[in-house]
Short mmCIF file of C-alpha atoms and ligand atoms in Angstrom, two decimals:
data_model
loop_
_atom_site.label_atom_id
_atom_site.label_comp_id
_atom_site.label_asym_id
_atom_site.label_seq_id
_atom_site.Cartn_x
_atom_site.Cartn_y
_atom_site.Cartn_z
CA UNK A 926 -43.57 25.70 78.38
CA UNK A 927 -44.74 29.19 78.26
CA UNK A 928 -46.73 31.13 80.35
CA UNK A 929 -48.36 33.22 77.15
CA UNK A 930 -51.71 31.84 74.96
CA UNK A 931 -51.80 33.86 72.21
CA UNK A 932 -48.80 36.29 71.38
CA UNK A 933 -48.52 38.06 68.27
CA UNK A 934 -45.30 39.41 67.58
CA UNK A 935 -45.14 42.13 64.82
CA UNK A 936 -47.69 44.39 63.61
CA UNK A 937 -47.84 48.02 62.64
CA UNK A 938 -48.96 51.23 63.54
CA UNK A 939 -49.47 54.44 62.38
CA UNK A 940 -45.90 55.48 62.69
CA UNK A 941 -45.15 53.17 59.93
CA UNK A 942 -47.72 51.40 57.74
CA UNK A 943 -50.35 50.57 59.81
CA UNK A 944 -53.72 51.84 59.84
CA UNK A 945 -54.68 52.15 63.24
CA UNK A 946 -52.77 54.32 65.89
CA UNK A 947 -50.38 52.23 68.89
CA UNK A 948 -53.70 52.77 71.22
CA UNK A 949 -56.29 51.34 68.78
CA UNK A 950 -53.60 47.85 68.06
CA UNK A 951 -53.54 47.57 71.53
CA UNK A 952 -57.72 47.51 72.50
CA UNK A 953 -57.87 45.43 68.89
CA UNK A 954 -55.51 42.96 69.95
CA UNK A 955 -56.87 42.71 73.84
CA UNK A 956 -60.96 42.04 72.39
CA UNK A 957 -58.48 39.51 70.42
CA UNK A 958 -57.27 37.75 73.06
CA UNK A 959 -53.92 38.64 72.79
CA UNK A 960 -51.70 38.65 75.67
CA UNK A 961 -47.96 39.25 74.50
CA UNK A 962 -48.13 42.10 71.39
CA UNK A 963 -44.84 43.24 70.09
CA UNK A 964 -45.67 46.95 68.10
CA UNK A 965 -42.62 46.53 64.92
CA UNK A 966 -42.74 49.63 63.27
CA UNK A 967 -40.75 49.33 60.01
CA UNK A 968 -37.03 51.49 61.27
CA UNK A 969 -39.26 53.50 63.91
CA UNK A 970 -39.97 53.30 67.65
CA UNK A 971 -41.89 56.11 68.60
CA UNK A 972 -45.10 54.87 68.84
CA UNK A 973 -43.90 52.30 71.95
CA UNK A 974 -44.62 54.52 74.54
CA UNK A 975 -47.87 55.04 73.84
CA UNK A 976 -48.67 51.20 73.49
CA UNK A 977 -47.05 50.63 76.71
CA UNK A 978 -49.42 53.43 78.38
CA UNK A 979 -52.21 51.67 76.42
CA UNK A 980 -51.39 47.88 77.68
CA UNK A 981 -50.57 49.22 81.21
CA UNK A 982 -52.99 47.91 83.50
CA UNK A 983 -54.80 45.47 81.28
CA UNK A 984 -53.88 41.32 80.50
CA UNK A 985 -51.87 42.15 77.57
CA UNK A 986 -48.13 42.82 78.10
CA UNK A 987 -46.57 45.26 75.01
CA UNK A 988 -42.92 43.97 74.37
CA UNK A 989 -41.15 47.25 72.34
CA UNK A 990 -40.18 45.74 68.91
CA UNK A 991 -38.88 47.13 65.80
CA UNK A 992 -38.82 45.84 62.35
CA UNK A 993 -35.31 47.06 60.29
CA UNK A 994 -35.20 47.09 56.94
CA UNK A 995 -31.96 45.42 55.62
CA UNK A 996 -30.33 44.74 52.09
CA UNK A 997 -28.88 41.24 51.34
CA UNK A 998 -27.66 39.94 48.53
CA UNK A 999 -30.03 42.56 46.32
CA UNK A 1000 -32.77 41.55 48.34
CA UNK A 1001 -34.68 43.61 50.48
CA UNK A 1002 -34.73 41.64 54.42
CA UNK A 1003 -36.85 42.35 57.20
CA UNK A 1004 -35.42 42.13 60.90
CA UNK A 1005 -37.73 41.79 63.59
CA UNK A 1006 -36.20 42.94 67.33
CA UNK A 1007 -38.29 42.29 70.16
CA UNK A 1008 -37.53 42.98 73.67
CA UNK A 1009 -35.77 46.49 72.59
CA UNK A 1010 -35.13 48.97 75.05
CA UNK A 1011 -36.43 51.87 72.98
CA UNK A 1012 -34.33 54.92 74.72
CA UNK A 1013 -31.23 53.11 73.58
CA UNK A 1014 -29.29 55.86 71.68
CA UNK A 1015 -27.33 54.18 69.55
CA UNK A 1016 -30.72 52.07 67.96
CA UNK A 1017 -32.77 55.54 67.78
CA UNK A 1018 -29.83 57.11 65.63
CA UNK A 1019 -28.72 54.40 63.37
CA UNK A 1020 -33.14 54.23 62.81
CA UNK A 1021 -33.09 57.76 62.15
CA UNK A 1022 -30.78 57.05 59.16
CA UNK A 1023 -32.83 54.55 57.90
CA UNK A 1024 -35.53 56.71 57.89
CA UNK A 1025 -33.86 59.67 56.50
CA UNK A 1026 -32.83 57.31 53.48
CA UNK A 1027 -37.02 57.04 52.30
CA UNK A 1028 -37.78 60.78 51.34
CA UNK A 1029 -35.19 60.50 48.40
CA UNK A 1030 -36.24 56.63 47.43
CA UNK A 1031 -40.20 57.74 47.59
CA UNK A 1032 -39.27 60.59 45.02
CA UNK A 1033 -37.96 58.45 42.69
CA UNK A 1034 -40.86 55.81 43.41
CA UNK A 1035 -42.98 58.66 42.06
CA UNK A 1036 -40.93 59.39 39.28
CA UNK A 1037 -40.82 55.63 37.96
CA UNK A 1038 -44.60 55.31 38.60
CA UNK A 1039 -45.34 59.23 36.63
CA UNK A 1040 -43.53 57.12 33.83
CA UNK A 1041 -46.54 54.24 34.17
CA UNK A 1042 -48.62 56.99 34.05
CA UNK A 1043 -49.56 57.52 38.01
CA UNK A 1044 -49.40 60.89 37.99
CA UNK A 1045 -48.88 62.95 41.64
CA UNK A 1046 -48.06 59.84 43.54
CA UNK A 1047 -45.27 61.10 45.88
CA UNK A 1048 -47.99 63.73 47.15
CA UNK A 1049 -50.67 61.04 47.55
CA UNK A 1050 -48.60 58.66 49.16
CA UNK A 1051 -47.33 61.62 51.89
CA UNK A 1052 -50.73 62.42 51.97
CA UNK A 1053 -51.33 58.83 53.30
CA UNK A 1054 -48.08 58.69 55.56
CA UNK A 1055 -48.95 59.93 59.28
CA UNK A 1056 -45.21 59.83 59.61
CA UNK A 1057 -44.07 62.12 57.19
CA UNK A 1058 -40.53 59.99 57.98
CA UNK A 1059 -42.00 56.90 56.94
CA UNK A 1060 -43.61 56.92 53.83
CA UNK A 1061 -43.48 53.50 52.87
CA UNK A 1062 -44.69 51.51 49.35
CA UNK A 1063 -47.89 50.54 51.10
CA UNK A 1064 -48.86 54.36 50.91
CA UNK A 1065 -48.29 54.32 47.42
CA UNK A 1066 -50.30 51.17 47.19
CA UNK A 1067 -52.77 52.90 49.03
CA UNK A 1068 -52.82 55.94 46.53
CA UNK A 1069 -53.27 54.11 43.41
CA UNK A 1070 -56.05 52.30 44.72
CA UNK A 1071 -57.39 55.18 46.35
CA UNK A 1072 -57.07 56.69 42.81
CA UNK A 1073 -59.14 53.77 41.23
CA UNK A 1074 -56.50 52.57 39.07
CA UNK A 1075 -56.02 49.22 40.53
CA UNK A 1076 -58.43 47.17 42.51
CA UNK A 1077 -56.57 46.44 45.75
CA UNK A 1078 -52.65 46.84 47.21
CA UNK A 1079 -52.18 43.36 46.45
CA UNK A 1080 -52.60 43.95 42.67
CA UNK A 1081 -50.86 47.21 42.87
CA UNK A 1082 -47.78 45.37 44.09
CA UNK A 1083 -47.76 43.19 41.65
CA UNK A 1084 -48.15 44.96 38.88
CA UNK A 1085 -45.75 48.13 40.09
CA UNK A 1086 -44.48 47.82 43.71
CA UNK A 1087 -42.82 44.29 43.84
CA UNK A 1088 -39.06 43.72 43.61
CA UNK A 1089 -38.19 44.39 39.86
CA UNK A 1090 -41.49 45.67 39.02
CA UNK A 1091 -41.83 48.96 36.93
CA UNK A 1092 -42.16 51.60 40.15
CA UNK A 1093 -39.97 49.77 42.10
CA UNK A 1094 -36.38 51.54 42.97
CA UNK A 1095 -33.74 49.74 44.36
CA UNK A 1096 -32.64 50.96 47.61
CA UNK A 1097 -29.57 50.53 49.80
CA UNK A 1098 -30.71 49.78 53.24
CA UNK A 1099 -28.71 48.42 56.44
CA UNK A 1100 -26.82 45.48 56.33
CA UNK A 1101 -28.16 42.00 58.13
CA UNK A 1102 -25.05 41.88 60.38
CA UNK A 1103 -25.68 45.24 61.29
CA UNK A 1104 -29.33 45.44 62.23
CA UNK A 1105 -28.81 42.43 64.41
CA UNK A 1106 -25.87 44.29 66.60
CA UNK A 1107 -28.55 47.08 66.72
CA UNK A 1108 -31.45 45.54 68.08
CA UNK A 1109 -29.24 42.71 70.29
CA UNK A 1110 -27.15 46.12 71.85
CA UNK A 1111 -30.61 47.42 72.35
CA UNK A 1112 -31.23 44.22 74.45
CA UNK A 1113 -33.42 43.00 71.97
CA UNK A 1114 -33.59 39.53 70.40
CA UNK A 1115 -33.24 39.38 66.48
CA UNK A 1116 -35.61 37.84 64.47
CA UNK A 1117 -35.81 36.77 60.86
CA UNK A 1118 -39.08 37.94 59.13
CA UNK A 1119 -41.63 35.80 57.27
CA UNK A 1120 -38.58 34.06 55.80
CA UNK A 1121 -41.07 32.98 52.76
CA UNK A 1122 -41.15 36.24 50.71
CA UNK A 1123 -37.72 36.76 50.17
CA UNK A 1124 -37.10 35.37 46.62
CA UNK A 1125 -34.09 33.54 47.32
CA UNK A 1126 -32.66 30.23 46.25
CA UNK A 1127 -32.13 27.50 49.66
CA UNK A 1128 -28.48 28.03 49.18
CA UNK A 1129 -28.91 31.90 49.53
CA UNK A 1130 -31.08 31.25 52.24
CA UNK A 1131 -28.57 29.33 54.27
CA UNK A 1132 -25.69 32.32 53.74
CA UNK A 1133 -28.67 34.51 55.02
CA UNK A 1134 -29.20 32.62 57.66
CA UNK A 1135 -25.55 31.91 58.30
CA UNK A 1136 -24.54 35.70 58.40
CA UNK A 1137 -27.87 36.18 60.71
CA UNK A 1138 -26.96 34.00 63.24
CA UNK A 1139 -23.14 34.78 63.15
CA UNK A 1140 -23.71 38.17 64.09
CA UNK A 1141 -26.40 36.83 67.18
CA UNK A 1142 -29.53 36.68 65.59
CA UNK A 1143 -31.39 33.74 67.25
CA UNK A 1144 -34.96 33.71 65.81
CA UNK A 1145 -37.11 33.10 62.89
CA UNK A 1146 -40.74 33.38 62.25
CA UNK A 1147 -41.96 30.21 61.27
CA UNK A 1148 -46.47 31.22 62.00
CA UNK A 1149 -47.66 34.15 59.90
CA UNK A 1150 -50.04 36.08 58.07
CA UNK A 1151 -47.60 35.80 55.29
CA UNK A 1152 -46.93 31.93 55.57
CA UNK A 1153 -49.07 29.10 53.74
CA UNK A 1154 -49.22 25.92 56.23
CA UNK A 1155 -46.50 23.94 53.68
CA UNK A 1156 -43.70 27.39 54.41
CA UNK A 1157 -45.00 27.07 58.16
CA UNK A 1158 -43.73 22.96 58.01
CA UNK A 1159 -40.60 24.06 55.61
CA UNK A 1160 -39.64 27.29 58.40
CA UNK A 1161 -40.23 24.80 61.07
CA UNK A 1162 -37.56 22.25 59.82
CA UNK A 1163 -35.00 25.38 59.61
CA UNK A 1164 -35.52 26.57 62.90
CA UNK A 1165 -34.85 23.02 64.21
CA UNK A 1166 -31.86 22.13 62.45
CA UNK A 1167 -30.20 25.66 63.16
CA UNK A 1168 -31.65 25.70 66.83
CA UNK A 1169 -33.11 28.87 65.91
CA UNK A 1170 -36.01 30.31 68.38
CA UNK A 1171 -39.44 30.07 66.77
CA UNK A 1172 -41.95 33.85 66.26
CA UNK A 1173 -45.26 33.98 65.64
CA UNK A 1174 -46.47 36.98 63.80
CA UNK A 1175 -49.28 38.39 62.31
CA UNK A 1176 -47.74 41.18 60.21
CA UNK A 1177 -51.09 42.97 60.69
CA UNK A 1178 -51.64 46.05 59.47
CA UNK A 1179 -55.11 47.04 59.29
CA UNK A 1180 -58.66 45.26 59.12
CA UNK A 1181 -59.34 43.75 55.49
CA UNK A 1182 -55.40 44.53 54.43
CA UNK A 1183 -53.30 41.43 54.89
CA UNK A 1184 -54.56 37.80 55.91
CA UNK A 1185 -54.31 37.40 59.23
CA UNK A 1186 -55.79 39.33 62.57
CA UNK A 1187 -54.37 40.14 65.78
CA UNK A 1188 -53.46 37.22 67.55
CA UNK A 1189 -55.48 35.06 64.91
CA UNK A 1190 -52.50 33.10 63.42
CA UNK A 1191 -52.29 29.24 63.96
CA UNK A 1192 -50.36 27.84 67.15
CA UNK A 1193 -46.62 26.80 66.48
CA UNK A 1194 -45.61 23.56 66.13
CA UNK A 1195 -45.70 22.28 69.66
CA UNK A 1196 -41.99 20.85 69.70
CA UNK A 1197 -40.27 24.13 68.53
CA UNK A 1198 -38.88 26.40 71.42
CA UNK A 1199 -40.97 29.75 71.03
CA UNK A 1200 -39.16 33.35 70.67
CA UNK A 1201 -41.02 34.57 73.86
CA UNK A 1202 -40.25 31.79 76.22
CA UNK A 1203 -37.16 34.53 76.44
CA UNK A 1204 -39.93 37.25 77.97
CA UNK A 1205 -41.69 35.37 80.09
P1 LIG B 1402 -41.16 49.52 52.20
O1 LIG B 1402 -40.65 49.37 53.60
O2 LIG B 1402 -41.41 50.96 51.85
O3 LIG B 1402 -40.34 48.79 51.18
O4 LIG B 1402 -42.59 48.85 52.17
C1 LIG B 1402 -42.74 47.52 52.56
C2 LIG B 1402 -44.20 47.30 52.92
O5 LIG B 1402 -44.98 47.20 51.75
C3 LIG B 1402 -44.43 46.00 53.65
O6 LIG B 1402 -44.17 46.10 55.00
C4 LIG B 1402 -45.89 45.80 53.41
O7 LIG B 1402 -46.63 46.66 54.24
C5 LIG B 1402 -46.04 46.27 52.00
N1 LIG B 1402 -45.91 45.16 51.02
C6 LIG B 1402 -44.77 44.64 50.52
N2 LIG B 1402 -45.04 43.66 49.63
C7 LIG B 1402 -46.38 43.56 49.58
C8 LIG B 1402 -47.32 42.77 48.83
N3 LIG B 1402 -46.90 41.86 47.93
N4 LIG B 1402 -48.63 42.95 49.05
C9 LIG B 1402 -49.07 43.87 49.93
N5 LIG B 1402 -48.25 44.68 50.65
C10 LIG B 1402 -46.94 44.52 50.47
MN1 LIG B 1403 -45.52 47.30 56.14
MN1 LIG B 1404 -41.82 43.05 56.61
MN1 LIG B 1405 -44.06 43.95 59.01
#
């Protein structure tokens, strides 16, 4: 069915969350066995060049990706495009605004977290961000762990960082319909994001999905670091009865944060028809 063993198709680098620079995923995920790696920077593509010059040459084929950050129905949505062409103008620019929307959230991030008594976070969270556009919660997470205040990101999420939580801001981002013109203009094919996180009801689910695929999204992850093996079955049974093309995604973003490796999640279901059978 496909001519690739072991894709993984959304991680991070340094230009957003990650920890380890677009060269450094790339040698990780080759002594992983990886041989189709999409780089997904959250709203930013300008570490793809230098995974491409890193993969060129070597078993592992880098497919430009993106991951846009979306707001649905007071949720915050994550959409996955892989396949981008990364020069396309009209994807840089509408990223740009996305990005230029963080510095004013991460202010008042620090402002609601000075009022749990962080103090300085903004500063320790850009001090964490390589991309002074992309300062993202995780660097925050980072920072008040960093600070020894809370044992690990996981714990700082919960307690501050999560949707509704004390330091958490609400934060208009692009809308589902629009991300998915984006990344499908950009010759990219859309992809719904570890579908299991977003806290929403099956009925809100379907309109999500429903407005997703209306607008020409066409894939879901249903394998990830972020899925248990019963969401993995339940994703599976959505992406069949919608016809929807199946991902499989780490989500990694550095060793010991997150529970999955490069290229280490389980296979997909065999019966589903994988996302990259359109790359190969
Ligand atoms: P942002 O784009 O600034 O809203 O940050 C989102 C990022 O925060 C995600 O991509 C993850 O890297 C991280 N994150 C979100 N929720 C959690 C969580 N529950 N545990 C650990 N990291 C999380
Ligand atoms: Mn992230
Ligand atoms: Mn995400
Ligand atoms: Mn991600």
């Amino acid at each position: 069915m496909t001519a690739f063993e072991n894709p993984d198709l959304h991680c991070h680098s340094i230009r957003s969350d990650g920890h380890l620079t677009p060269t450094e995923l790339v040698a990780r995920a080759l002594a992983n066995g990886v041989d189709l790696l999409a780089l997904t920077d959250h709203d930013e593509i300008d570490g793809i060049d230098e995974a491409l010059a890193a993969a060129r040459g070597s078993p592992l084929r880098l497919l430009p990706g993106v991951e846009v950050s979306t707001s649905f129905g007071g949720e915050t949505i994550h959409i996955v495009g892989l396949g981008i062409d990364h020069r396309h103008r009209p994807l840089a620019e509408a990223l740009a605004v996305l990005r230029a929307g963080r510095a004013g959230r991460a202010a008042r991030i620090a402002d609601e977290l000075a009022r749990c008594g962080v103090p300085d976070a903004l500063a320790g969270a850009r001090r964490l961000a390589r991309n002074p556009e992309l300062v993202s919660r995780a660097h925050f997470a980072r920072h008040i762990v960093a600070c020894g205040l809370m044992p690990d990101v996981r714990t700082v999420f919960d307690h501050y960082l999560a949707t509704g939580k004390p330091g958490f801001v609400p934060h208009r981002w692009a809308e589902v319909d629009e991300a998915v013109g984006w990344i499908t203009a950009a010759g990219g094919v859309a992809v719904l994001a570890h579908p299991a996180r977003y806290r929403l009801s099956g009925s809100q689910l379907d309109t999500l999905l429903d407005c997703f695929q209306a607008a020409g999204g066409e894939g879901v992850e249903v394998v990830g670091g972020a899925h248990t093996e019963e969401e993995m079955r339940r994703f599976a049974r959505v992406a069949r009865r919608r016809g929807l093309l199946a991902s499989r995604a780490s989500d990694f973003h550095g060793v010991g944060e997150g529970p999955v490796d490069l290229g280490c999640c389980n296979p997909l279901p065999q019966d589903l028809v994988p996302v990259w059978s359109r790359f190969c």
